[in-house]
Structures are given as C-alpha cells and as structure tokens.
Coordinates of C-alpha atoms and ligand atoms in Angstrom, one line a residue:
M1 CA 21.2 -9.2 -27.9
V2 CA 18.2 -7.7 -29.4
P3 CA 15.9 -10.6 -30.1
P4 CA 15.1 -11.2 -33.9
P5 CA 12.7 -8.6 -35.3
H6 CA 9.0 -9.5 -35.2
K7 CA 7.0 -9.4 -38.4
A8 CA 5.0 -6.4 -37.1
E9 CA 8.2 -4.5 -36.1
T10 CA 8.3 -3.1 -39.5
E11 CA 5.1 -1.2 -38.8
L12 CA 6.5 1.5 -36.8
V13 CA 4.3 4.6 -36.1
D14 CA 5.3 7.8 -38.0
P15 CA 6.4 10.2 -35.4
S16 CA 6.0 13.1 -37.6
D17 CA 2.5 12.3 -38.3
S18 CA 0.8 14.7 -35.9
S19 CA -2.8 14.0 -37.1
P20 CA -5.1 13.4 -34.3
V21 CA -5.9 9.9 -33.7
A22 CA -9.3 9.2 -34.9
I23 CA -11.6 8.4 -32.0
K24 CA -14.5 6.3 -33.3
P25 CA -17.4 6.3 -30.9
V26 CA -18.6 3.0 -32.3
V27 CA -16.1 0.2 -33.4
S28 CA -17.7 -1.9 -35.8
Q29 CA -17.0 -5.6 -36.4
S30 CA -15.2 -5.2 -39.6
Q31 CA -13.0 -2.6 -38.0
T32 CA -12.1 -5.0 -35.3
E33 CA -11.4 -7.9 -37.7
S34 CA -9.2 -5.6 -39.8
K35 CA -6.9 -5.1 -36.8
P36 CA -3.8 -7.2 -36.3
M37 CA -3.3 -9.7 -33.6
A38 CA -1.0 -8.9 -30.6
L39 CA 2.6 -10.3 -30.7
D40 CA 3.5 -13.1 -28.4
L41 CA 5.6 -11.2 -25.8
S42 CA 5.5 -14.1 -23.2
H43 CA 9.4 -14.0 -23.2
H44 CA 8.9 -10.9 -21.1
L45 CA 7.1 -12.8 -18.1
S46 CA 9.2 -13.3 -14.9
I47 CA 9.8 -16.7 -13.5
E48 CA 7.3 -15.9 -10.7
S49 CA 4.4 -15.2 -13.3
K50 CA 5.1 -18.1 -15.5
I51 CA 4.8 -20.5 -12.5
R52 CA 1.1 -19.1 -11.6
Q53 CA -1.5 -21.8 -12.1
K54 CA -5.2 -21.7 -12.5
S55 CA -6.8 -21.7 -9.2
L56 CA -8.6 -25.1 -8.8
L57 CA -11.5 -23.6 -7.0
K58 CA -12.2 -21.4 -9.9
V59 CA -11.9 -24.6 -12.3
S60 CA -15.0 -26.1 -10.2
S61 CA -17.4 -23.4 -11.4
S62 CA -16.8 -24.2 -15.0
Y63 CA -18.7 -27.3 -14.5
L64 CA -21.7 -25.4 -13.1
A65 CA -21.6 -23.1 -16.4
R66 CA -21.7 -26.5 -18.5
D67 CA -24.7 -28.0 -16.7
P68 CA -27.2 -25.7 -15.0
E69 CA -28.9 -28.8 -13.4
L70 CA -25.7 -29.6 -11.5
L71 CA -26.2 -29.4 -7.8
S72 CA -23.1 -27.8 -6.2
L73 CA -21.7 -28.9 -3.0
A74 CA -18.4 -27.5 -4.1
A75 CA -17.8 -23.8 -3.6
G76 CA -17.7 -22.4 -0.1
L77 CA -19.7 -19.4 -0.8
P78 CA -21.7 -17.9 2.1
S79 CA -25.4 -17.6 1.6
P80 CA -26.4 -14.0 0.5
S81 CA -29.3 -14.4 3.0
L82 CA -26.9 -14.2 5.7
F83 CA -25.1 -11.0 4.6
P84 CA -26.1 -8.3 7.0
I85 CA -26.2 -5.6 4.7
E86 CA -29.6 -5.2 3.0
K87 CA -29.2 -2.3 0.8
I88 CA -26.5 0.3 -0.4
T89 CA -27.6 3.7 -1.4
A90 CA -25.4 6.1 -3.3
S91 CA -26.3 9.7 -3.9
V92 CA -24.4 10.5 -7.0
A93 CA -23.8 14.2 -8.5
I94 CA -24.9 14.5 -12.0
A95 CA -22.6 16.8 -14.0
K96 CA -24.0 18.0 -17.2
H97 CA -21.7 19.1 -19.8
E98 CA -23.3 22.6 -19.9
S99 CA -22.3 22.9 -16.2
A100 CA -18.7 23.2 -17.0
R101 CA -19.3 25.7 -19.8
D102 CA -21.3 27.9 -17.7
G103 CA -18.5 27.8 -15.0
L104 CA -21.1 26.3 -12.6
W105 CA -18.3 24.6 -10.7
K106 CA -16.3 27.4 -9.0
N107 CA -12.9 27.4 -7.6
D108 CA -13.6 25.7 -4.2
G109 CA -15.1 22.7 -5.9
L110 CA -18.8 23.1 -5.1
L111 CA -20.5 20.3 -7.0
P112 CA -23.3 21.0 -9.4
G113 CA -26.7 20.7 -7.6
M114 CA -28.1 17.7 -9.4
R115 CA -28.1 14.4 -7.7
R116 CA -29.5 11.0 -8.3
D117 CA -30.1 8.6 -5.5
L118 CA -29.3 4.9 -6.5
H119 CA -30.1 1.8 -4.4
K120 CA -28.8 -1.7 -4.6
E121 CA -30.7 -4.4 -2.8
K122 CA -29.9 -8.2 -2.4
D123 CA -32.7 -9.0 -4.9
S124 CA -32.5 -5.9 -7.3
S125 CA -31.7 -8.1 -10.3
L126 CA -34.7 -10.2 -9.6
K127 CA -37.0 -7.3 -9.4
G128 CA -35.6 -6.4 -12.7
H129 CA -34.0 -3.1 -11.1
S130 CA -30.4 -3.8 -11.8
E131 CA -28.3 -6.3 -13.7
Y132 CA -25.8 -6.3 -10.7
D133 CA -27.5 -6.8 -7.2
L134 CA -26.2 -6.7 -3.7
S135 CA -26.3 -10.5 -3.3
G136 CA -23.7 -10.6 -6.2
A137 CA -21.6 -7.5 -5.2
L138 CA -21.1 -8.8 -1.5
Q139 CA -20.5 -12.5 -2.9
Y140 CA -17.0 -13.9 -4.0
E141 CA -16.6 -12.8 -7.6
Q142 CA -14.2 -13.8 -10.5
G143 CA -10.6 -12.5 -10.5
T144 CA -11.5 -10.3 -13.4
G145 CA -13.9 -8.0 -11.1
A146 CA -17.7 -7.9 -11.6
K147 CA -18.3 -8.6 -15.2
Q148 CA -21.2 -6.0 -15.4
L149 CA -18.9 -3.2 -14.2
L150 CA -15.9 -4.6 -16.5
K151 CA -18.4 -4.5 -19.4
F152 CA -18.6 -0.7 -19.0
L153 CA -15.0 -0.2 -18.5
K154 CA -14.2 -2.0 -21.9
R155 CA -16.6 -0.1 -23.7
H156 CA -15.2 3.1 -22.1
T157 CA -11.7 1.8 -23.3
E158 CA -12.8 1.3 -26.7
I159 CA -14.5 4.8 -27.0
V160 CA -11.4 6.5 -25.6
H161 CA -8.4 4.5 -26.8
N162 CA -9.7 2.1 -29.2
P163 CA -6.7 -0.3 -29.0
P164 CA -5.2 -0.9 -32.7
Y165 CA -5.1 -4.8 -32.2
R166 CA -7.7 -7.3 -31.8
D167 CA -6.9 -9.6 -28.9
W168 CA -7.1 -6.8 -26.0
D169 CA -8.9 -7.2 -22.8
C170 CA -9.4 -5.5 -19.4
I171 CA -9.2 -6.7 -15.9
M172 CA -9.9 -4.8 -12.7
T173 CA -7.5 -3.8 -10.0
G174 CA -7.3 -2.2 -6.7
G175 CA -6.0 1.1 -8.3
N176 CA -2.8 2.0 -10.0
T177 CA -0.5 1.3 -7.1
H178 CA -1.7 -2.3 -6.8
A179 CA -1.6 -2.7 -10.6
M180 CA 2.0 -1.5 -10.7
E181 CA 3.0 -4.1 -8.3
T182 CA 1.1 -6.7 -10.2
V183 CA 2.7 -5.9 -13.5
F184 CA 6.2 -5.4 -12.1
R185 CA 6.1 -8.8 -10.5
M186 CA 4.8 -10.2 -13.7
L187 CA 7.6 -8.7 -15.9
I188 CA 10.7 -8.4 -13.5
N189 CA 13.1 -11.1 -12.2
P190 CA 15.4 -10.1 -9.4
G191 CA 18.2 -8.0 -10.8
D192 CA 16.6 -7.1 -14.1
Y193 CA 16.9 -3.6 -15.2
I194 CA 13.9 -1.4 -15.8
V195 CA 13.7 2.3 -17.3
L196 CA 11.7 5.1 -15.9
E197 CA 11.6 8.8 -15.8
E198 CA 14.5 10.3 -13.8
F199 CA 12.0 11.7 -11.4
A200 CA 9.3 9.4 -10.3
F201 CA 6.2 8.7 -8.0
P202 CA 7.8 7.4 -4.7
E203 CA 5.5 4.5 -4.5
T204 CA 6.8 3.3 -7.9
V205 CA 10.5 3.3 -6.7
E206 CA 9.6 1.7 -3.4
G207 CA 7.5 -0.9 -5.3
L208 CA 10.5 -1.9 -7.4
K209 CA 13.2 -1.7 -4.6
P210 CA 11.9 -5.1 -2.9
L211 CA 11.9 -6.8 -6.4
R212 CA 15.4 -6.1 -6.6
A213 CA 14.9 -4.2 -9.8
R214 CA 17.8 -2.1 -10.9
M215 CA 16.4 1.3 -12.1
I216 CA 17.7 3.5 -15.0
G217 CA 16.3 7.2 -14.7
I218 CA 16.0 8.6 -18.2
D219 CA 16.6 12.4 -18.6
M220 CA 13.4 14.6 -18.8
D221 CA 12.5 17.7 -20.3
A222 CA 9.4 19.8 -20.4
E223 CA 7.7 17.0 -22.3
G224 CA 8.7 14.3 -19.9
M225 CA 10.9 11.3 -20.7
R226 CA 13.4 12.2 -23.5
S227 CA 13.3 9.8 -26.5
D228 CA 16.8 10.5 -27.6
S229 CA 18.2 9.8 -24.1
L230 CA 16.2 6.6 -24.1
E231 CA 17.4 5.5 -27.4
L232 CA 21.1 6.3 -26.2
V233 CA 20.6 4.4 -23.2
L234 CA 19.4 1.2 -25.0
E235 CA 21.7 1.6 -28.0
T236 CA 24.8 1.8 -26.0
W237 CA 23.9 -0.9 -23.5
D238 CA 26.8 -2.8 -22.5
E239 CA 26.0 -6.1 -20.7
D240 CA 29.3 -6.6 -19.2
A241 CA 29.7 -3.1 -17.9
R242 CA 26.2 -3.0 -16.5
G243 CA 26.3 -6.5 -15.3
G244 CA 22.9 -7.4 -16.9
K245 CA 20.7 -7.6 -19.9
R246 CA 19.2 -4.6 -21.7
P247 CA 15.9 -3.6 -19.9
G248 CA 12.8 -5.3 -21.2
V249 CA 10.4 -2.9 -19.4
L250 CA 9.8 0.8 -19.5
Y251 CA 7.5 2.6 -16.9
V252 CA 6.3 5.8 -18.0
V253 CA 3.5 8.3 -16.7
P254 CA 2.9 10.2 -20.0
T255 CA 0.2 12.7 -18.9
G256 CA 0.8 15.2 -16.1
Q257 CA 3.7 13.2 -14.7
N258 CA 4.1 12.9 -11.0
P259 CA 6.1 15.0 -9.8
T260 CA 7.0 17.0 -12.9
G261 CA 3.5 17.7 -14.2
A262 CA 5.2 17.1 -17.6
T263 CA 2.9 15.9 -20.5
M264 CA 4.3 14.1 -23.4
S265 CA 3.4 15.5 -26.9
M266 CA 2.1 13.0 -29.6
Q267 CA 5.3 13.1 -31.3
R268 CA 7.3 12.1 -28.0
R269 CA 4.7 9.4 -27.5
K270 CA 5.4 7.8 -30.8
E271 CA 9.2 8.1 -30.6
I272 CA 9.3 6.3 -27.1
Y273 CA 6.8 3.7 -28.6
N274 CA 8.9 2.9 -31.6
T275 CA 12.2 2.8 -29.5
C276 CA 10.4 0.3 -27.3
V277 CA 9.5 -1.7 -30.5
K278 CA 13.0 -1.4 -31.8
Y279 CA 14.7 -2.8 -28.6
D280 CA 11.6 -5.1 -27.6
L281 CA 10.5 -3.4 -24.4
V282 CA 7.0 -3.8 -22.7
I283 CA 5.7 -0.3 -21.7
I284 CA 3.7 0.1 -18.5
E285 CA 1.7 3.3 -19.0
D286 CA 0.6 4.5 -15.8
D287 CA -2.0 7.1 -16.7
P288 CA -4.1 8.3 -13.7
Y289 CA -4.2 11.9 -15.0
Y290 CA -5.2 11.2 -18.5
F291 CA -8.5 12.9 -18.3
L292 CA -7.1 16.0 -16.3
Q293 CA -5.7 17.4 -19.5
M294 CA -6.3 21.2 -19.5
S295 CA -6.7 24.2 -21.7
D296 CA -4.0 26.9 -22.0
Y297 CA -3.1 29.1 -19.3
I298 CA -3.2 32.7 -20.3
P299 CA -1.3 34.9 -17.8
G300 CA -3.3 37.8 -16.5
Q301 CA -6.8 36.1 -17.4
D302 CA -9.5 35.3 -14.7
T303 CA -8.5 32.1 -13.4
G304 CA -11.9 30.7 -13.7
A305 CA -12.2 31.4 -17.3
V306 CA -11.6 28.1 -18.7
Q307 CA -12.2 26.8 -22.4
V308 CA -14.4 24.1 -22.5
P309 CA -14.9 21.8 -25.5
Q310 CA -18.5 22.1 -26.9
T311 CA -19.3 18.3 -27.1
N312 CA -18.0 15.1 -25.6
D313 CA -16.7 14.2 -29.1
Q314 CA -14.8 17.5 -29.1
F315 CA -13.4 16.6 -25.6
L316 CA -12.3 13.2 -26.7
A317 CA -10.6 14.6 -30.0
S318 CA -8.8 17.2 -27.6
L319 CA -7.1 14.6 -25.6
L320 CA -3.6 13.2 -26.6
P321 CA -3.6 9.7 -27.6
S322 CA -2.5 7.2 -25.0
M323 CA 0.3 4.8 -25.6
L324 CA -2.3 2.1 -25.8
S325 CA -4.0 3.8 -28.5
I326 CA -0.9 3.7 -30.9
D327 CA 0.0 0.1 -29.8
T328 CA -0.4 -2.3 -32.8
Q329 CA 1.6 -5.0 -31.1
G330 CA 0.2 -5.5 -27.4
R331 CA 3.4 -4.3 -25.8
V332 CA 1.6 -1.6 -23.7
L333 CA -0.1 -2.4 -20.3
R334 CA -2.2 0.5 -19.6
L335 CA -3.2 1.2 -15.9
D336 CA -6.2 3.4 -15.4
S337 CA -7.4 4.3 -11.9
F338 CA -10.7 5.8 -10.3
S339 CA -8.7 7.6 -7.7
K340 CA -8.3 10.8 -9.7
V341 CA -11.4 10.9 -11.6
A342 CA -13.8 9.7 -8.7
A343 CA -12.3 8.9 -5.4
P344 CA -9.1 7.3 -4.2
G345 CA -11.0 5.4 -1.3
L346 CA -12.9 3.4 -3.7
R347 CA -9.5 1.5 -4.5
C348 CA -10.6 0.4 -8.0
G349 CA -8.9 0.6 -11.4
W350 CA -8.2 -1.6 -14.4
I351 CA -5.4 -2.8 -16.5
T352 CA -5.8 -2.9 -20.4
G353 CA -3.5 -5.1 -22.3
S354 CA -3.1 -8.2 -24.6
D355 CA -5.2 -11.2 -23.7
R356 CA -1.9 -13.1 -22.9
F357 CA -0.7 -10.6 -20.3
V358 CA -4.3 -10.0 -19.0
E359 CA -4.6 -13.7 -18.3
R360 CA -1.4 -13.6 -16.2
V361 CA -2.8 -10.7 -14.2
L362 CA -5.8 -13.0 -13.7
R363 CA -3.8 -15.8 -12.2
H364 CA -2.2 -13.2 -9.9
N365 CA -5.5 -11.7 -8.8
E366 CA -6.9 -15.1 -8.0
V367 CA -4.4 -15.5 -5.2
G368 CA -3.9 -11.9 -4.2
L369 CA -6.5 -9.1 -4.6
Q370 CA -9.1 -11.5 -5.7
F371 CA -11.0 -8.6 -7.0
P372 CA -11.7 -5.0 -5.9
S373 CA -14.1 -4.7 -3.0
G374 CA -17.7 -5.5 -3.9
A375 CA -19.1 -2.5 -2.0
S376 CA -16.9 -0.3 -4.2
M377 CA -17.8 -2.1 -7.4
A378 CA -21.5 -1.8 -6.5
V379 CA -21.2 2.1 -6.0
L380 CA -19.2 2.3 -9.2
H381 CA -21.6 0.3 -11.2
S382 CA -24.6 2.2 -10.1
M383 CA -22.9 5.7 -10.7
L384 CA -21.5 4.6 -14.0
T385 CA -24.2 2.6 -15.6
E386 CA -27.3 3.6 -14.0
A387 CA -26.8 7.3 -13.1
W388 CA -24.3 8.4 -15.9
G389 CA -23.8 6.0 -18.8
Q390 CA -20.9 6.4 -21.0
D391 CA -21.8 10.0 -22.2
G392 CA -22.6 11.1 -18.7
Y393 CA -19.2 9.9 -17.4
L394 CA -17.6 12.1 -20.1
D395 CA -19.8 14.9 -19.0
W396 CA -18.4 14.3 -15.5
L397 CA -14.8 14.4 -16.7
V398 CA -15.2 17.5 -18.9
N399 CA -16.6 19.2 -15.5
L400 CA -13.5 17.7 -13.6
R401 CA -11.2 19.0 -16.2
A402 CA -12.5 22.4 -16.1
E403 CA -12.3 22.6 -12.4
Y404 CA -8.6 21.4 -12.2
T405 CA -7.9 23.8 -15.0
S406 CA -9.1 26.6 -12.8
R407 CA -7.1 25.4 -9.8
R408 CA -4.1 25.2 -11.9
N409 CA -4.6 28.7 -13.0
T410 CA -4.9 29.8 -9.5
L411 CA -1.6 28.4 -8.4
V412 CA 0.3 29.4 -11.6
S413 CA -1.0 33.0 -11.3
A414 CA 0.3 33.2 -7.6
M415 CA 3.6 31.8 -8.8
D416 CA 3.6 34.7 -11.5
K417 CA 3.0 37.1 -8.6
F418 CA 5.1 35.9 -5.7
L419 CA 8.1 33.9 -7.0
P420 CA 11.4 35.7 -8.0
R421 CA 12.0 34.6 -11.5
E422 CA 15.6 35.5 -11.4
V423 CA 16.3 32.4 -9.2
C424 CA 13.6 29.9 -10.4
D425 CA 11.5 29.0 -13.3
W426 CA 8.7 26.5 -14.0
V427 CA 6.6 25.1 -16.9
V428 CA 3.0 25.5 -16.7
P429 CA 1.5 22.1 -16.7
S430 CA -1.0 21.0 -19.2
A431 CA -2.3 18.1 -17.2
G432 CA -2.3 16.5 -13.8
M433 CA -2.2 18.0 -10.5
F434 CA 1.4 19.3 -9.9
V435 CA 3.7 22.1 -10.9
W436 CA 7.5 21.4 -10.9
L437 CA 9.5 24.5 -9.6
R438 CA 13.2 24.5 -10.5
V439 CA 15.4 26.6 -8.4
H440 CA 18.8 27.9 -9.8
Y441 CA 21.0 26.3 -7.3
A442 CA 24.2 27.6 -8.8
K443 CA 23.0 31.3 -7.7
H444 CA 22.7 30.3 -4.2
P445 CA 25.2 31.6 -1.6
H446 CA 25.7 28.2 -0.2
K447 CA 26.0 26.3 -3.6
D448 CA 29.5 24.8 -2.4
N449 CA 27.5 22.5 0.0
G450 CA 25.9 20.8 -3.0
V451 CA 22.3 20.5 -4.6
E452 CA 21.0 18.3 -2.0
A453 CA 22.1 20.5 0.9
V454 CA 20.7 23.7 -0.7
E455 CA 17.4 21.9 -1.5
K456 CA 17.1 20.6 2.0
E457 CA 17.9 24.2 3.5
L458 CA 15.2 25.8 1.4
F459 CA 12.7 22.8 2.2
E460 CA 13.5 23.4 5.9
A461 CA 13.3 27.2 5.7
G462 CA 9.8 26.6 4.1
I463 CA 8.6 24.6 7.0
D464 CA 9.8 27.4 9.5
N465 CA 7.7 29.7 7.2
K466 CA 4.9 27.5 7.4
V467 CA 4.7 26.1 3.8
L468 CA 5.1 22.5 2.9
I469 CA 6.4 22.1 -0.6
L470 CA 8.1 18.8 -1.5
P471 CA 11.8 18.6 -2.6
G472 CA 13.0 17.0 -5.7
A473 CA 15.3 14.4 -3.8
W474 CA 12.1 12.6 -2.7
F475 CA 11.4 11.7 -6.2
K476 CA 14.7 11.2 -7.6
V477 CA 15.7 8.0 -9.6
K478 CA 19.0 9.2 -11.1
P479 CA 21.6 9.6 -8.3
E480 CA 22.7 12.8 -9.8
T481 CA 20.7 16.1 -10.5
S482 CA 21.8 19.3 -11.7
D483 CA 19.4 21.6 -10.0
V484 CA 17.2 22.0 -6.9
F485 CA 13.5 21.2 -7.5
F486 CA 10.2 21.2 -5.6
R487 CA 6.7 19.9 -6.3
A488 CA 3.7 22.0 -5.5
T489 CA 0.0 20.5 -6.0
F490 CA -3.2 22.5 -6.7
A491 CA -5.3 19.5 -6.2
S492 CA -7.0 20.2 -2.9
V493 CA -6.1 23.5 -1.5
S494 CA -8.4 26.6 -1.5
A495 CA -7.4 29.3 -3.8
N496 CA -6.7 31.6 -0.8
D497 CA -4.4 29.1 0.8
M498 CA -2.5 28.4 -2.4
A499 CA -1.8 32.2 -2.8
V500 CA -0.8 32.5 0.8
A501 CA 1.6 29.2 0.6
I502 CA 3.2 30.5 -2.7
E503 CA 3.8 34.0 -1.2
R504 CA 5.5 32.4 2.0
F505 CA 7.8 30.3 -0.5
G506 CA 8.7 33.5 -2.4
E507 CA 9.8 35.1 0.9
V508 CA 11.9 31.9 1.5
L509 CA 13.6 32.1 -1.8
R510 CA 14.2 35.8 -1.4
K511 CA 15.8 35.4 2.0
G512 CA 17.7 32.1 0.9
F513 CA 19.2 33.8 -2.0
A514 CA 19.7 37.2 -0.4
L515 CA 17.7 39.0 -2.9
Q516 CA 16.8 42.7 -2.4
T517 CA 13.4 42.7 -3.9
Ligands
PLP1 N1 0.6 6.5 -10.2 C1 1.0 7.8 -10.2 C2 1.8 8.1 -11.2 C3 0.4 8.6 -9.2 O1 0.7 9.9 -9.2 C4 -0.3 7.9 -8.1 C5 -0.9 8.9 -7.3 O2 -1.4 8.8 -6.2 C6 -0.7 6.7 -8.3 C7 -0.2 6.0 -9.3 C8 -1.6 6.0 -7.3 O3 -3.0 5.8 -7.8 P1 -4.0 4.7 -7.0 O4 -4.6 5.6 -6.1 O5 -4.9 4.5 -8.2 O6 -3.2 3.7 -6.5

C-alpha cells in the first residue's frame, strides 16, 4: 500500500524544465522563510533508530550552558594541559582560480607553488588567532562534529545546493562509507527491500548484507539509473510474490557513478525524485564525485587543453543540480565526503537532511563514531576557514576538476588508440574517476561458457599481460547481466602508465577474440 499522499506531494518537480537551478550565493532571511517545512517522514525510521535515546552524559552539559557559574564535577574530560600535542602545523596548497585556467596543474598533479603554513596551538583562541584551538580540537566534542567547522560546511552546502526547504541541517561523519552504514541502519529493518543501481560500489553492497537488506538492482544506461525501470519495479510491486513490502529507500550515486562513471542529467534526476515522491521513498544521495564534473572530451585534442569556467559563479552554475537541491520535502539524505576533494585519510564528511533525520544520526554518532578525529577537523578547519575561505575552496575545486578532466582525457584517448572497437565500447564519463568498458561477449569464441566465464577469462588474461582492470562481476547487484564489463580508473596513474596499461588490455582483447588487427 502506498501511504496516503502528503500535501506537498502535489508539488512535483517538472522534469521537462531544464532551466539551471539558480544558485544564490547569499540566501536571505526572507528566501528562507518562504521555503516549505520538510515532511514528517519518521515512519521510515528503523526499529533500531527509533529506540536510540539522547546520551545522558551529553544532557549534563546542557546545565553548564544554562548557568556559567556552575562548577562542574560532571563530565570526565581530560585536562587539555595534559594533552601531549602542543601544536599542529599544516602547510596548505593555495589554488588560485587562474592556475586552472593557465594550465598550471599538469598531468602528473604537481600542485601550484603557493603554500600557506597554518598553526593551531592549545591557546590559539585565547590569543585571538583562531576560533578553534588545539585544546578544543583534542577534547571530547559534540556528536555533530566541531561547530566551527560545521558552520563552514553548512554555508558551503547553502551556497552549492541551497536546499529548498527550511528545516535542514548538517552533521559530520567519518566519510561516506561511515555515513552510508549509519543511514542504512537508520532506515532499514532486517528483510526490508532497498533499490539501488544494478552495478554498485562494493562497500555499499557489503554494508547492506549484514543488515539483511534485500537489494533490487535497477537497470542503468549511459545516464545511470533508469527512471522508467525504477517506476516499473515500484508500480508493479507484488508484496506476496516478493515476500515483503515495497522498498522505502533508494540509494543512488548520481554523479560519476562508481563503477560505471555515469552521470544523471537534470531531467533524469527530476524523474527519479518524482518517482520517489510518488511511492514515498527516502533517497540516499551518495555523491563524493559531485565536484569532479568535467568539460567535454574532444577526440584528438591535446589532453591538457581543458575548458575552465571563468569565475566561481560560472563554475557553480555549470554543475548539475544535486538531488538535495530539488528536494522540497526533506526526503533526500545527501552524503558528502572530503575523500575525493581533499584526502581520504582525513576520514571526514557530512550528511545533509531534514532536522528530524539529522537528529537521529546525532543519536547514532553519540554511541558510535562520536565525531570525526579532532586532528582531522583541526587541519580541515585551518585549511578551509583560515587558508581558503568559501571562495578559495571553490578555487581549489576548479583546479581539481581541471586536473581530473585532463587525466580522463589521457585515459580515453589511449582507449581510442589501443582498444578494438569491433568488440568493445564505452561512454566517455563526464564526472568522477572511472571509465566503464563494455565488451561484446556474444562475439567471444567461448561465449557458450557464459558471461561470467568470459569476463573471468579476460580478467585473468589481463593479469598475465600485466594489467589489472576490475571485472563487472565485482560490482554486480542484479544477478543476471547481459554483457562483460570492466572498470578502469584514471585517478592516480601517470599518463604514461595509463597508455601502457590500456595498450596491454587492447592486446588481451585482440587475442581473446582472435582478431587479426
Ligand atoms: N561512495 C562511493 C560511491 C564511492 O565510490 C566511494 C569510494 O571510495 C565511497 C563512497 C567511499 O567514500 P569515503 O572515503 O568518504 O568513505
């Protein structure tokens, strides 16, 4: 049974409206007030999530906030005077917008020369040097993450996504793998169905299995998850035949999907969103590659010749809208991570969603992660707020995107040169770190052995020929697949190694398919 429509369900997004979402650098009070409130979607919470209570230890700190004269013998906080770390220094690269335009970053990722050294000491805030000092960063923190860093992240989220409802909030996580596990546990009871793309990030699948979630892989095309296939699955859902109720959660990677590299158009995003409104699904938008949206690939052009937006406003306007930015109901939980835009070892990210959902994540954080590492938050805070600022962060992202575009161009031009098109094809990715290669299994001499056997044979022949390229089977959600697939990445390999690796895989395909050329 579809629950009775909510009032706001009539406010569907028009999928044919392809006008760019207006990104307002400043969201005024009156704009915020004219936004609707999020729907109450708490019927989606799992039993586990509903049981979570506020930590009593955190309650004790609220008394201190009320009366500053209260002498506390309550919380077991170690004294900062006993922290053995006196100072953290971070030397941070400064990327100017112009450096991307002038092609200062070249294919092997040499960072632009400018640097700034930032220091955090135990008493930096007393000295007036920083709003967030080392005594605070190394101390127990609230489950939201450090408020000084969170303030920056909320403002960034507002600038980039401007969520179109009023009561949204952000909470920090240990990156998107952690965030995923948290929101899965928040929304899924054992035996529940969840929909996701037919090929998915293996950690997503491995995270769902122990929760005993039942996964439905939705067909994909060059734009990622197909909205017509999603609609069909939900519309024709038969509870008796499936042995369970219609899925209440959709997990999706809309930009530079892992493993396929697919990016959803604006129209597709709106169609998927509207379908989730119609059938009352919560959307988990796992979007670590959002800022790695690239300019077009032009065959034969110098791989480093990358178009760069002239200004940060143009950069923002060039980005596809996130699912969060079209969500008027508070049904999207957006997961952002510093892993792909700064460094994975920072283990830091954040979730954006309605207050109600964010409060449940907070209850989970209090008894799990607690908060991201203080050392990481201190470095990120220095980098983002003291070295870069909001505009400087966008400058960094513009440079990063130019660099990944150039790397993508290098890999794709090697594929153009070395792979036999008569037995394989690919879509040039417009975001992310991956190219998805389809190999025409039906033309393979051993096709009678089945798709998986042919894929395995080619994968092993690759290893023998000294190239590691991951087989589609490692990412499969749907049991059956029609073709053989491989995932190649251009993220961290040198231009020369990329070309050599692709040439080797070309040899594997020629030999495997017994081609003459
Ligand atoms: N989600 C997707 C779709 C990914 O491709 C990755 C890649 O590592 C992650 C999440 C992991 O992100 P994090 O390092 O933030 O945990």
